[in-house]
Coordinates of C-alpha atoms and ligand atoms in Angstrom, one line a residue:
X1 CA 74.5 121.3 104.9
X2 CA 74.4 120.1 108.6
X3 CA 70.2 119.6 107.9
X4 CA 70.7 117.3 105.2
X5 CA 73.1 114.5 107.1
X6 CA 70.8 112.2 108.4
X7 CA 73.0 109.1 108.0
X8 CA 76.4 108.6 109.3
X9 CA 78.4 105.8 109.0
X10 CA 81.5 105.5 111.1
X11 CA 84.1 102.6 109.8
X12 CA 86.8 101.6 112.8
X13 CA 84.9 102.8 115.6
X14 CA 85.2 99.8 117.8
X15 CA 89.0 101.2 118.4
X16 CA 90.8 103.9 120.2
X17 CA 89.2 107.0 118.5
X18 CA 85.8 105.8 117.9
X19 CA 84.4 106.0 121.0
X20 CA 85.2 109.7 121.3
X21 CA 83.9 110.3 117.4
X22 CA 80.7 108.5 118.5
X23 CA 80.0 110.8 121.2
X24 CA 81.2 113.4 119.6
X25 CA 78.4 113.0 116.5
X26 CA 76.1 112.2 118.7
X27 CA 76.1 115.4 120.6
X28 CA 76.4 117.8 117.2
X29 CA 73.5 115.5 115.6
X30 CA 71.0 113.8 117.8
X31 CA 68.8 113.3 115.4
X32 CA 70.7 111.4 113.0
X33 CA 71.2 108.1 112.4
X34 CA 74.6 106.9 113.3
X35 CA 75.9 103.4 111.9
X36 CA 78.9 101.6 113.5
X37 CA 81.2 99.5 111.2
X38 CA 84.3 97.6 112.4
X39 CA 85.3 93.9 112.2
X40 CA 86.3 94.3 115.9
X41 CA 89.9 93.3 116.8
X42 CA 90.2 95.3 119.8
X43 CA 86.3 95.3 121.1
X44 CA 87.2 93.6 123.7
X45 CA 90.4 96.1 124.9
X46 CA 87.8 98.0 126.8
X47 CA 90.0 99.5 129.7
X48 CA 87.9 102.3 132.0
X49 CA 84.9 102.2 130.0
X50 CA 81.0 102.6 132.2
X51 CA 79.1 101.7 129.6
X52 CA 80.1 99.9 126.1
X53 CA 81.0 102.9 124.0
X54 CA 78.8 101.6 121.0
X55 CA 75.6 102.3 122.5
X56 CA 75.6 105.5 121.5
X57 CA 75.3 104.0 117.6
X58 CA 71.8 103.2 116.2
X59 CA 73.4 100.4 114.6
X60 CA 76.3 98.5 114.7
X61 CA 77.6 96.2 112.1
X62 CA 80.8 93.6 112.4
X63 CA 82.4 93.3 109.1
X64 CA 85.1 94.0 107.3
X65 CA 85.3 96.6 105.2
X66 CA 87.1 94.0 102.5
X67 CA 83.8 92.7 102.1
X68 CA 81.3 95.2 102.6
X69 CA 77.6 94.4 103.0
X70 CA 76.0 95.8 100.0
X71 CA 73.2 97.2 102.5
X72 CA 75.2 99.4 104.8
X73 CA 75.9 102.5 102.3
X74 CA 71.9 103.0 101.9
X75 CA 70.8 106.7 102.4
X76 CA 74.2 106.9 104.0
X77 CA 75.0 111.1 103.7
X78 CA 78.6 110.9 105.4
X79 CA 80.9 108.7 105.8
X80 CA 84.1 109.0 108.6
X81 CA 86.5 106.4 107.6
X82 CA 88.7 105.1 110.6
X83 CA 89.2 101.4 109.8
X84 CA 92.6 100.6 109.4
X85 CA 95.4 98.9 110.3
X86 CA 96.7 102.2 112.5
X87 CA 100.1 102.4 113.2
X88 CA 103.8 101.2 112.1
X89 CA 104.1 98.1 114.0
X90 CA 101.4 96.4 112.9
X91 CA 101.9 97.9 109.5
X92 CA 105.7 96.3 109.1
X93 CA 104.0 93.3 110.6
X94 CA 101.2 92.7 108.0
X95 CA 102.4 95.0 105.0
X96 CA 100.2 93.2 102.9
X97 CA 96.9 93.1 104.8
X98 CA 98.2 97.4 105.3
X99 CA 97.7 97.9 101.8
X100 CA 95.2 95.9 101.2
X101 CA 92.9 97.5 104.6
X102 CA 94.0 100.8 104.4
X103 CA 94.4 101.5 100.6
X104 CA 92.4 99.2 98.5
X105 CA 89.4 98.6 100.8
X106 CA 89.2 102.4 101.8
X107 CA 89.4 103.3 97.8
X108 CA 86.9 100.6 97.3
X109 CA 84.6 101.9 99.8
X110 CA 84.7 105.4 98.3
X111 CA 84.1 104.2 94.9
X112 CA 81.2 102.6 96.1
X113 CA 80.4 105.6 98.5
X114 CA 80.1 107.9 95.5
X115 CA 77.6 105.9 93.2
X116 CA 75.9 105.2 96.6
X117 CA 74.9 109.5 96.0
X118 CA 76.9 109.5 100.0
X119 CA 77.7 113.4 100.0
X120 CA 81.0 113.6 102.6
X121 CA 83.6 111.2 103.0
X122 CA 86.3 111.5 105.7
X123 CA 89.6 110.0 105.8
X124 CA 91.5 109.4 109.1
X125 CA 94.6 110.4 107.3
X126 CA 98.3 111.0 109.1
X127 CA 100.7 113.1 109.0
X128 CA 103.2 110.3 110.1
X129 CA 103.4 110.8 105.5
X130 CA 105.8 113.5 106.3
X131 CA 108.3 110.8 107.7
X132 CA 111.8 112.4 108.7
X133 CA 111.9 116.0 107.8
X134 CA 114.1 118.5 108.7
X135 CA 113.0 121.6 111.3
X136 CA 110.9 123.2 109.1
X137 CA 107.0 122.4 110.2
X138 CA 105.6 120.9 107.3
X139 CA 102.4 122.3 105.2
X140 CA 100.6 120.3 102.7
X141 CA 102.5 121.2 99.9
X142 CA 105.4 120.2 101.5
X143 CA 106.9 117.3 100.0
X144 CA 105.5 113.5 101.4
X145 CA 108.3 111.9 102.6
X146 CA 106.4 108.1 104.0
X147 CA 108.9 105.6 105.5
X148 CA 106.6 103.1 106.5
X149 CA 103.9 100.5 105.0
X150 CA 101.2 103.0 106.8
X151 CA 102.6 105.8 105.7
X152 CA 103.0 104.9 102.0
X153 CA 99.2 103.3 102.8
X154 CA 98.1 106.6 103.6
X155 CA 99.7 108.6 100.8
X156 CA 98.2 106.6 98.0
X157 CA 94.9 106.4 99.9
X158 CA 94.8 110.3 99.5
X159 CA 96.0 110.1 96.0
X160 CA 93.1 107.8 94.7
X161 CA 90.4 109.6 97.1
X162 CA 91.4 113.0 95.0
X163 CA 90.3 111.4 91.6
X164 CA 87.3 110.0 93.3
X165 CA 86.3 114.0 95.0
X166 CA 83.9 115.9 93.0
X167 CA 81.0 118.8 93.2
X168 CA 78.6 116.2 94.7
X169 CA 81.3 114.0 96.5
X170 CA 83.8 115.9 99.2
X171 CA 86.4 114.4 100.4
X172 CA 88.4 115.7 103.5
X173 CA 92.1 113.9 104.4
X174 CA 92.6 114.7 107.9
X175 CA 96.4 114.2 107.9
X176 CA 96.1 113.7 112.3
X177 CA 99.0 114.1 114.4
X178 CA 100.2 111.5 117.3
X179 CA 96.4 111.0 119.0
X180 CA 97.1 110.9 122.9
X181 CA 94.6 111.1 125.8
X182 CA 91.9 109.0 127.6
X183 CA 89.8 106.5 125.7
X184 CA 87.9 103.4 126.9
X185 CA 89.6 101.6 124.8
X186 CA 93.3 102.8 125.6
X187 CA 96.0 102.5 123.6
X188 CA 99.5 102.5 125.5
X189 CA 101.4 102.2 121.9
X190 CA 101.5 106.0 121.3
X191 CA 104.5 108.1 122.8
X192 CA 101.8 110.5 125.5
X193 CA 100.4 107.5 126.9
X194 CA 103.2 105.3 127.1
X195 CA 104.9 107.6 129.0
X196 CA 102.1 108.5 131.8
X197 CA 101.9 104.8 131.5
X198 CA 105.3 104.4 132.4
X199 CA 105.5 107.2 135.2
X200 CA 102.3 105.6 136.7
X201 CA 103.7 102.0 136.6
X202 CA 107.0 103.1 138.0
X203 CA 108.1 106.2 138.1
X204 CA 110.4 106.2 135.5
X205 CA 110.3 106.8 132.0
X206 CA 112.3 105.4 129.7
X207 CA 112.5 107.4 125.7
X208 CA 112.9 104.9 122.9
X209 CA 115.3 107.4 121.2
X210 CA 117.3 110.0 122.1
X211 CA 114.6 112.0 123.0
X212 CA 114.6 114.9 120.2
X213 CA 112.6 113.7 117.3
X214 CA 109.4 116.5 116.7
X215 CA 106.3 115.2 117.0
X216 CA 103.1 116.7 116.7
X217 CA 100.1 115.8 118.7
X218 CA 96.2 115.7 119.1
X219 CA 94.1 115.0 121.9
X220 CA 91.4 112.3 120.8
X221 CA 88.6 114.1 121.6
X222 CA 89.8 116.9 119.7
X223 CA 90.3 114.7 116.5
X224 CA 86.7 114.4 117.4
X225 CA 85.9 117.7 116.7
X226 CA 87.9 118.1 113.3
X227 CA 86.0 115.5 112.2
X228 CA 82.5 117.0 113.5
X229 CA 84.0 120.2 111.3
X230 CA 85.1 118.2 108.2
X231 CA 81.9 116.5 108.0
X232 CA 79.9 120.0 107.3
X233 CA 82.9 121.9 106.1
X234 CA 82.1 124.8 103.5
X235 CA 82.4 123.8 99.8
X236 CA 84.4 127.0 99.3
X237 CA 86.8 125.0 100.4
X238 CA 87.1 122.6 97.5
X239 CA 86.0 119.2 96.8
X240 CA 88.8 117.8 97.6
X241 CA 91.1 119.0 100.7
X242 CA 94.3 117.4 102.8
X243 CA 94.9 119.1 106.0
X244 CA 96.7 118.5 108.8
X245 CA 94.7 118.4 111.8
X246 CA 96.5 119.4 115.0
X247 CA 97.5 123.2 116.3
X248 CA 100.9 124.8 116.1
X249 CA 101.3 124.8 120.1
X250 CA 100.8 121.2 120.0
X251 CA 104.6 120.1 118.3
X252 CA 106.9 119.2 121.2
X253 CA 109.8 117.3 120.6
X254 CA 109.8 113.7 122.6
X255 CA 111.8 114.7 125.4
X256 CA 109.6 117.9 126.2
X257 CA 106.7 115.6 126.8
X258 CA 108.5 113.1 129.6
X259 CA 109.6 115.9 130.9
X260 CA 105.5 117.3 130.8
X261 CA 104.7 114.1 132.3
X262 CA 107.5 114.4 135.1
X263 CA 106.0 118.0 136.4
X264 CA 102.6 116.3 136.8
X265 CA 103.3 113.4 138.2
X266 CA 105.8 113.5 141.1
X267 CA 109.5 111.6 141.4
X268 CA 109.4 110.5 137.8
X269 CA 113.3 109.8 136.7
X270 CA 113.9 110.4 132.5
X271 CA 116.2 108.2 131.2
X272 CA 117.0 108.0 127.5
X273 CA 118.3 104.9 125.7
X274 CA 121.9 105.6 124.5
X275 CA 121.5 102.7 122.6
X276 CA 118.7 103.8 120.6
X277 CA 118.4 104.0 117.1
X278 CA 117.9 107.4 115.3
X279 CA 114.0 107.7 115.6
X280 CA 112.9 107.8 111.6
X281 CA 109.7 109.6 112.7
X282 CA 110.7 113.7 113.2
X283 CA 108.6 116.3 112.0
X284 CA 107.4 119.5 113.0
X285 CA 103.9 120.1 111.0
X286 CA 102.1 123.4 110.3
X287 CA 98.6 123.3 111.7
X288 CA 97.8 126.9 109.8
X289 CA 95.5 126.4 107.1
X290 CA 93.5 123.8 109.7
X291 CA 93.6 127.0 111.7
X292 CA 92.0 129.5 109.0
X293 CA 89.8 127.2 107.7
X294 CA 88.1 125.6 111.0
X295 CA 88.5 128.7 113.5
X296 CA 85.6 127.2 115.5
X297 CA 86.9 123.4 115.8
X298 CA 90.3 124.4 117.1
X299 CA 91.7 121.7 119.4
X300 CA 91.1 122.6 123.0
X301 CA 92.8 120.0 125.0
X302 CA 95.8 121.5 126.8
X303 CA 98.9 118.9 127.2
X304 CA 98.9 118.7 131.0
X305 CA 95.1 118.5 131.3
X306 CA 96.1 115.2 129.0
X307 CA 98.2 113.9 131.3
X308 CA 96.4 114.5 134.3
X309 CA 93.1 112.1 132.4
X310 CA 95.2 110.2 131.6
X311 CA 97.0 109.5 135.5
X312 CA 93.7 109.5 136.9
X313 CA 92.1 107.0 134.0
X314 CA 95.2 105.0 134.9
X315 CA 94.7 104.7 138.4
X316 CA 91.1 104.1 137.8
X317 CA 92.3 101.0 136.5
X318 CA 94.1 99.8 139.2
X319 CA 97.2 100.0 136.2
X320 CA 100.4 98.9 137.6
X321 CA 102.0 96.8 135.3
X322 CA 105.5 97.6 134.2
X323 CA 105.9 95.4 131.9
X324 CA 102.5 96.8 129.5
X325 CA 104.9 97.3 126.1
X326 CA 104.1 93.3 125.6
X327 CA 100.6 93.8 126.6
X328 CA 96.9 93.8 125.6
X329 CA 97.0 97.8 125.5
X330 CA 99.5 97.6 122.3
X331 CA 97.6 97.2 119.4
X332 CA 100.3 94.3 117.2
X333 CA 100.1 92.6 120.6
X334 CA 96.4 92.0 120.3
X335 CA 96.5 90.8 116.4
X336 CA 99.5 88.8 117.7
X337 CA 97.4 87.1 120.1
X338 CA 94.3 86.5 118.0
X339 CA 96.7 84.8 115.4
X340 CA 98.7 82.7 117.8
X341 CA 95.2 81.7 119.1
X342 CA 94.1 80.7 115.0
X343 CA 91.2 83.3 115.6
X344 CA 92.5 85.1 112.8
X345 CA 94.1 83.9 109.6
X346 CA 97.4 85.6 108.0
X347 CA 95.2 88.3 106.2
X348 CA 93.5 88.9 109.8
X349 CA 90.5 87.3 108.4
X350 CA 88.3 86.2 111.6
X351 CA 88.7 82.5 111.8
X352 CA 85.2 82.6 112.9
X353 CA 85.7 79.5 115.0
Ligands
LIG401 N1 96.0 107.0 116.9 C1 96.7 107.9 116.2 O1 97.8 108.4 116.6 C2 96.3 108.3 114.8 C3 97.0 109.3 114.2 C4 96.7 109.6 112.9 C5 95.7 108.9 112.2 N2 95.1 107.9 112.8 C6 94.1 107.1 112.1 O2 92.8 107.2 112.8 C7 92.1 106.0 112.6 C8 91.7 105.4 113.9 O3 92.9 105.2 114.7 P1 92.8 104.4 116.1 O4 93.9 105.0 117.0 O5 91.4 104.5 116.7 O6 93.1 102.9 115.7 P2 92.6 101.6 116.3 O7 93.5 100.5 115.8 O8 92.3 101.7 117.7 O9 91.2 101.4 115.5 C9 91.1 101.1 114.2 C10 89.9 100.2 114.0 O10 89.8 99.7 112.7 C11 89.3 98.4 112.7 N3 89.6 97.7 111.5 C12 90.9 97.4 111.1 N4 90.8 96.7 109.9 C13 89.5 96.6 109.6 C14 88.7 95.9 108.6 N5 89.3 95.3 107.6 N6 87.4 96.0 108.6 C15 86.7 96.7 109.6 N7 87.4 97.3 110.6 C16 88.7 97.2 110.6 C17 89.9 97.8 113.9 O11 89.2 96.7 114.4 C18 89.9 99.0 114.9 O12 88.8 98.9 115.8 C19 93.0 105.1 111.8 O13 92.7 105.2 110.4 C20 94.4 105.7 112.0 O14 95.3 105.4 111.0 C21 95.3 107.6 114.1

């Protein structure tokens, strides 16, 4: 299988993830031919980056995948479909532009993906679908439980992609836990990096909630590596296949991981907002069939090696500003930004002023 990919097209890569699939691809198949596709919004978030991460493509488009050039699926073998508007925020924010991003336009893309004879598709699933659950880790029979425009987005993504899968057309959902970790283009929205964010800003960390929601994590680079797995997996294992991509070690709940942050980093103070409001987003997930069915992709990023990049990253960057949960490194901020600006229209179309 791995012989016959000679194509690769990565959608979204010009985001938080995409840098570390990229290199990721590159390393496991130098010979192919790897194609960049992302209309852009955060290109320019670069944050400790040496070089500009898309180098490593052969090519590089800007578009959106709402209107895909008809040229870019040619001879394409796999396809590892990122794009999308990737988290709740932004998802409450532009519920319509949500659907239409991350559901129609990726269903649309497969569609065309199959009668373009492309042979793997990968979707950057979640498993933020299993919304509030009780303390039982979820498996992916487990009832969907989506509370949230991404959520549901991501659900009926998965839904239409397993009509689409067939003998000559595999389709993997990787339902992802909370990504965390260095990236050159950081993200500071996601609960790991906020909080080394906050210890390194000013020592003190303050939890959203009351600190005891479950959440599941995955380092980026390892998300990386599921995907490298997903893109060759075995056909034993069905044309179509969810899984949730993570490890069982890797479920902590909130409060465990300021605390994580507090032994690496010294004289960090915890406080938790009494104020909060019950966190909807608590659920422990089981990582077991990911665990039988990729024993050699297993993530491999421990939590305080995470935290550790991710000080040191920080400091790299001279990062001191305590006030960052209204900055650039928030994904809605940026959108928010380009629109106030007119660079983008309602449906974050590029103005292209
Ligand atoms: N970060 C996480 O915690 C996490 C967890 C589970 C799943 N995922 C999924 O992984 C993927 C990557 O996440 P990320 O953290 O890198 O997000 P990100 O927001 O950093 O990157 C997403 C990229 O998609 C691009 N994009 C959005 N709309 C587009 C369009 N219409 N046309 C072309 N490109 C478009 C953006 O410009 C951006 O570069 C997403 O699908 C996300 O839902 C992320």
């Amino acid at each position: 299988m791995i012989s016959a990919i000679k194509r690769i097209l990565i959608t979204g890569n010009t985001g938080y993830v995409g840098p570390a699939v990229l290199e990721q691809l590159r390393q496991s198949y130098p010979q192919a031919t790897l194609i960049g596709l992302d209309n852009g919004y955060f290109a320019h978030c670069l944050t400790n980056a040496d070089v500009l991460p898309e180098v490593a493509a052969d090519i590089q488009y800007f578009a959106d995948i709402r209107r895909l050039p008809a040229e870019v699926l040619q001879d394409v073998d796999a396809i590892v479909h990122l794009a999308a508007i990737s988290n709740d925020p932004m998802g409450n924010a532009f519920e319509e532009v949500t659907f239409d991003v991350n559901f129609q336009a990726s269903v649309d893309l497969a569609t065309q993906a199959k009668a373009a004879h492309v042979k793997a598709f990968i979707f950057a699933s979640s498993c933020s679908m299993y919304g509030l659950a009780d303390d039982t880790p979820r498996k992916e029979t487990s009832p969907l439980n989506p509370l949230t425009a991404y959520a549901k987005s991501k659900v009926r993504t998965e839904a239409e992609l397993q009509k689409l899968a067939g003998q000559n057309f595999a389709v993997t959902c990787l339902r992802f836990a909370t990504a965390c970790g260095m990236s050159p283009r950081l993200r500071l929205d996601l609960v790991v990096n906020d909080f080394v964010a906050c210890a390194v800003a000013s020592r003190k960390i303050t939890i959203l909630s009351d600190g005891t929601p479950w959440r599941p994590l995955i380092h980026v680079r390892d998300m990386a590596r599921a995907i490298d797995w997903a893109i060759a997996r075995d056909e034993g294992h069905g044309d179509f296949l969810a899984v949730n991509a993570g490890s069982n070690s890797w479920n902590y709940q909130v409060r465990q991981l300021a605390e994580a942050v507090a032994e690496v980093i010294p004289g960090v103070n915890i406080s938790v907002d009494p104020n909060a409001p019950p966190d909807s987003r608590s659920y422990r997930v089981d990582f077991g069939l990911y665990e039988r069915l990729a024993p050699m992709h297993q993530p491999q990023v421990d939590l305080l090696t995470t935290i550790r990049e991710l000080e040191a990253g920080l400091q790299s960057m001279g990062f001191s500003d305590v006030h960052f949960r209204g900055s650039m490194y928030m994904r809605l901020e940026v959108l928010k930004r380009l629109r106030a600006k007119g660079l983008i229209d309602g449906k974050l179309v590029w103005s292209r002023v």
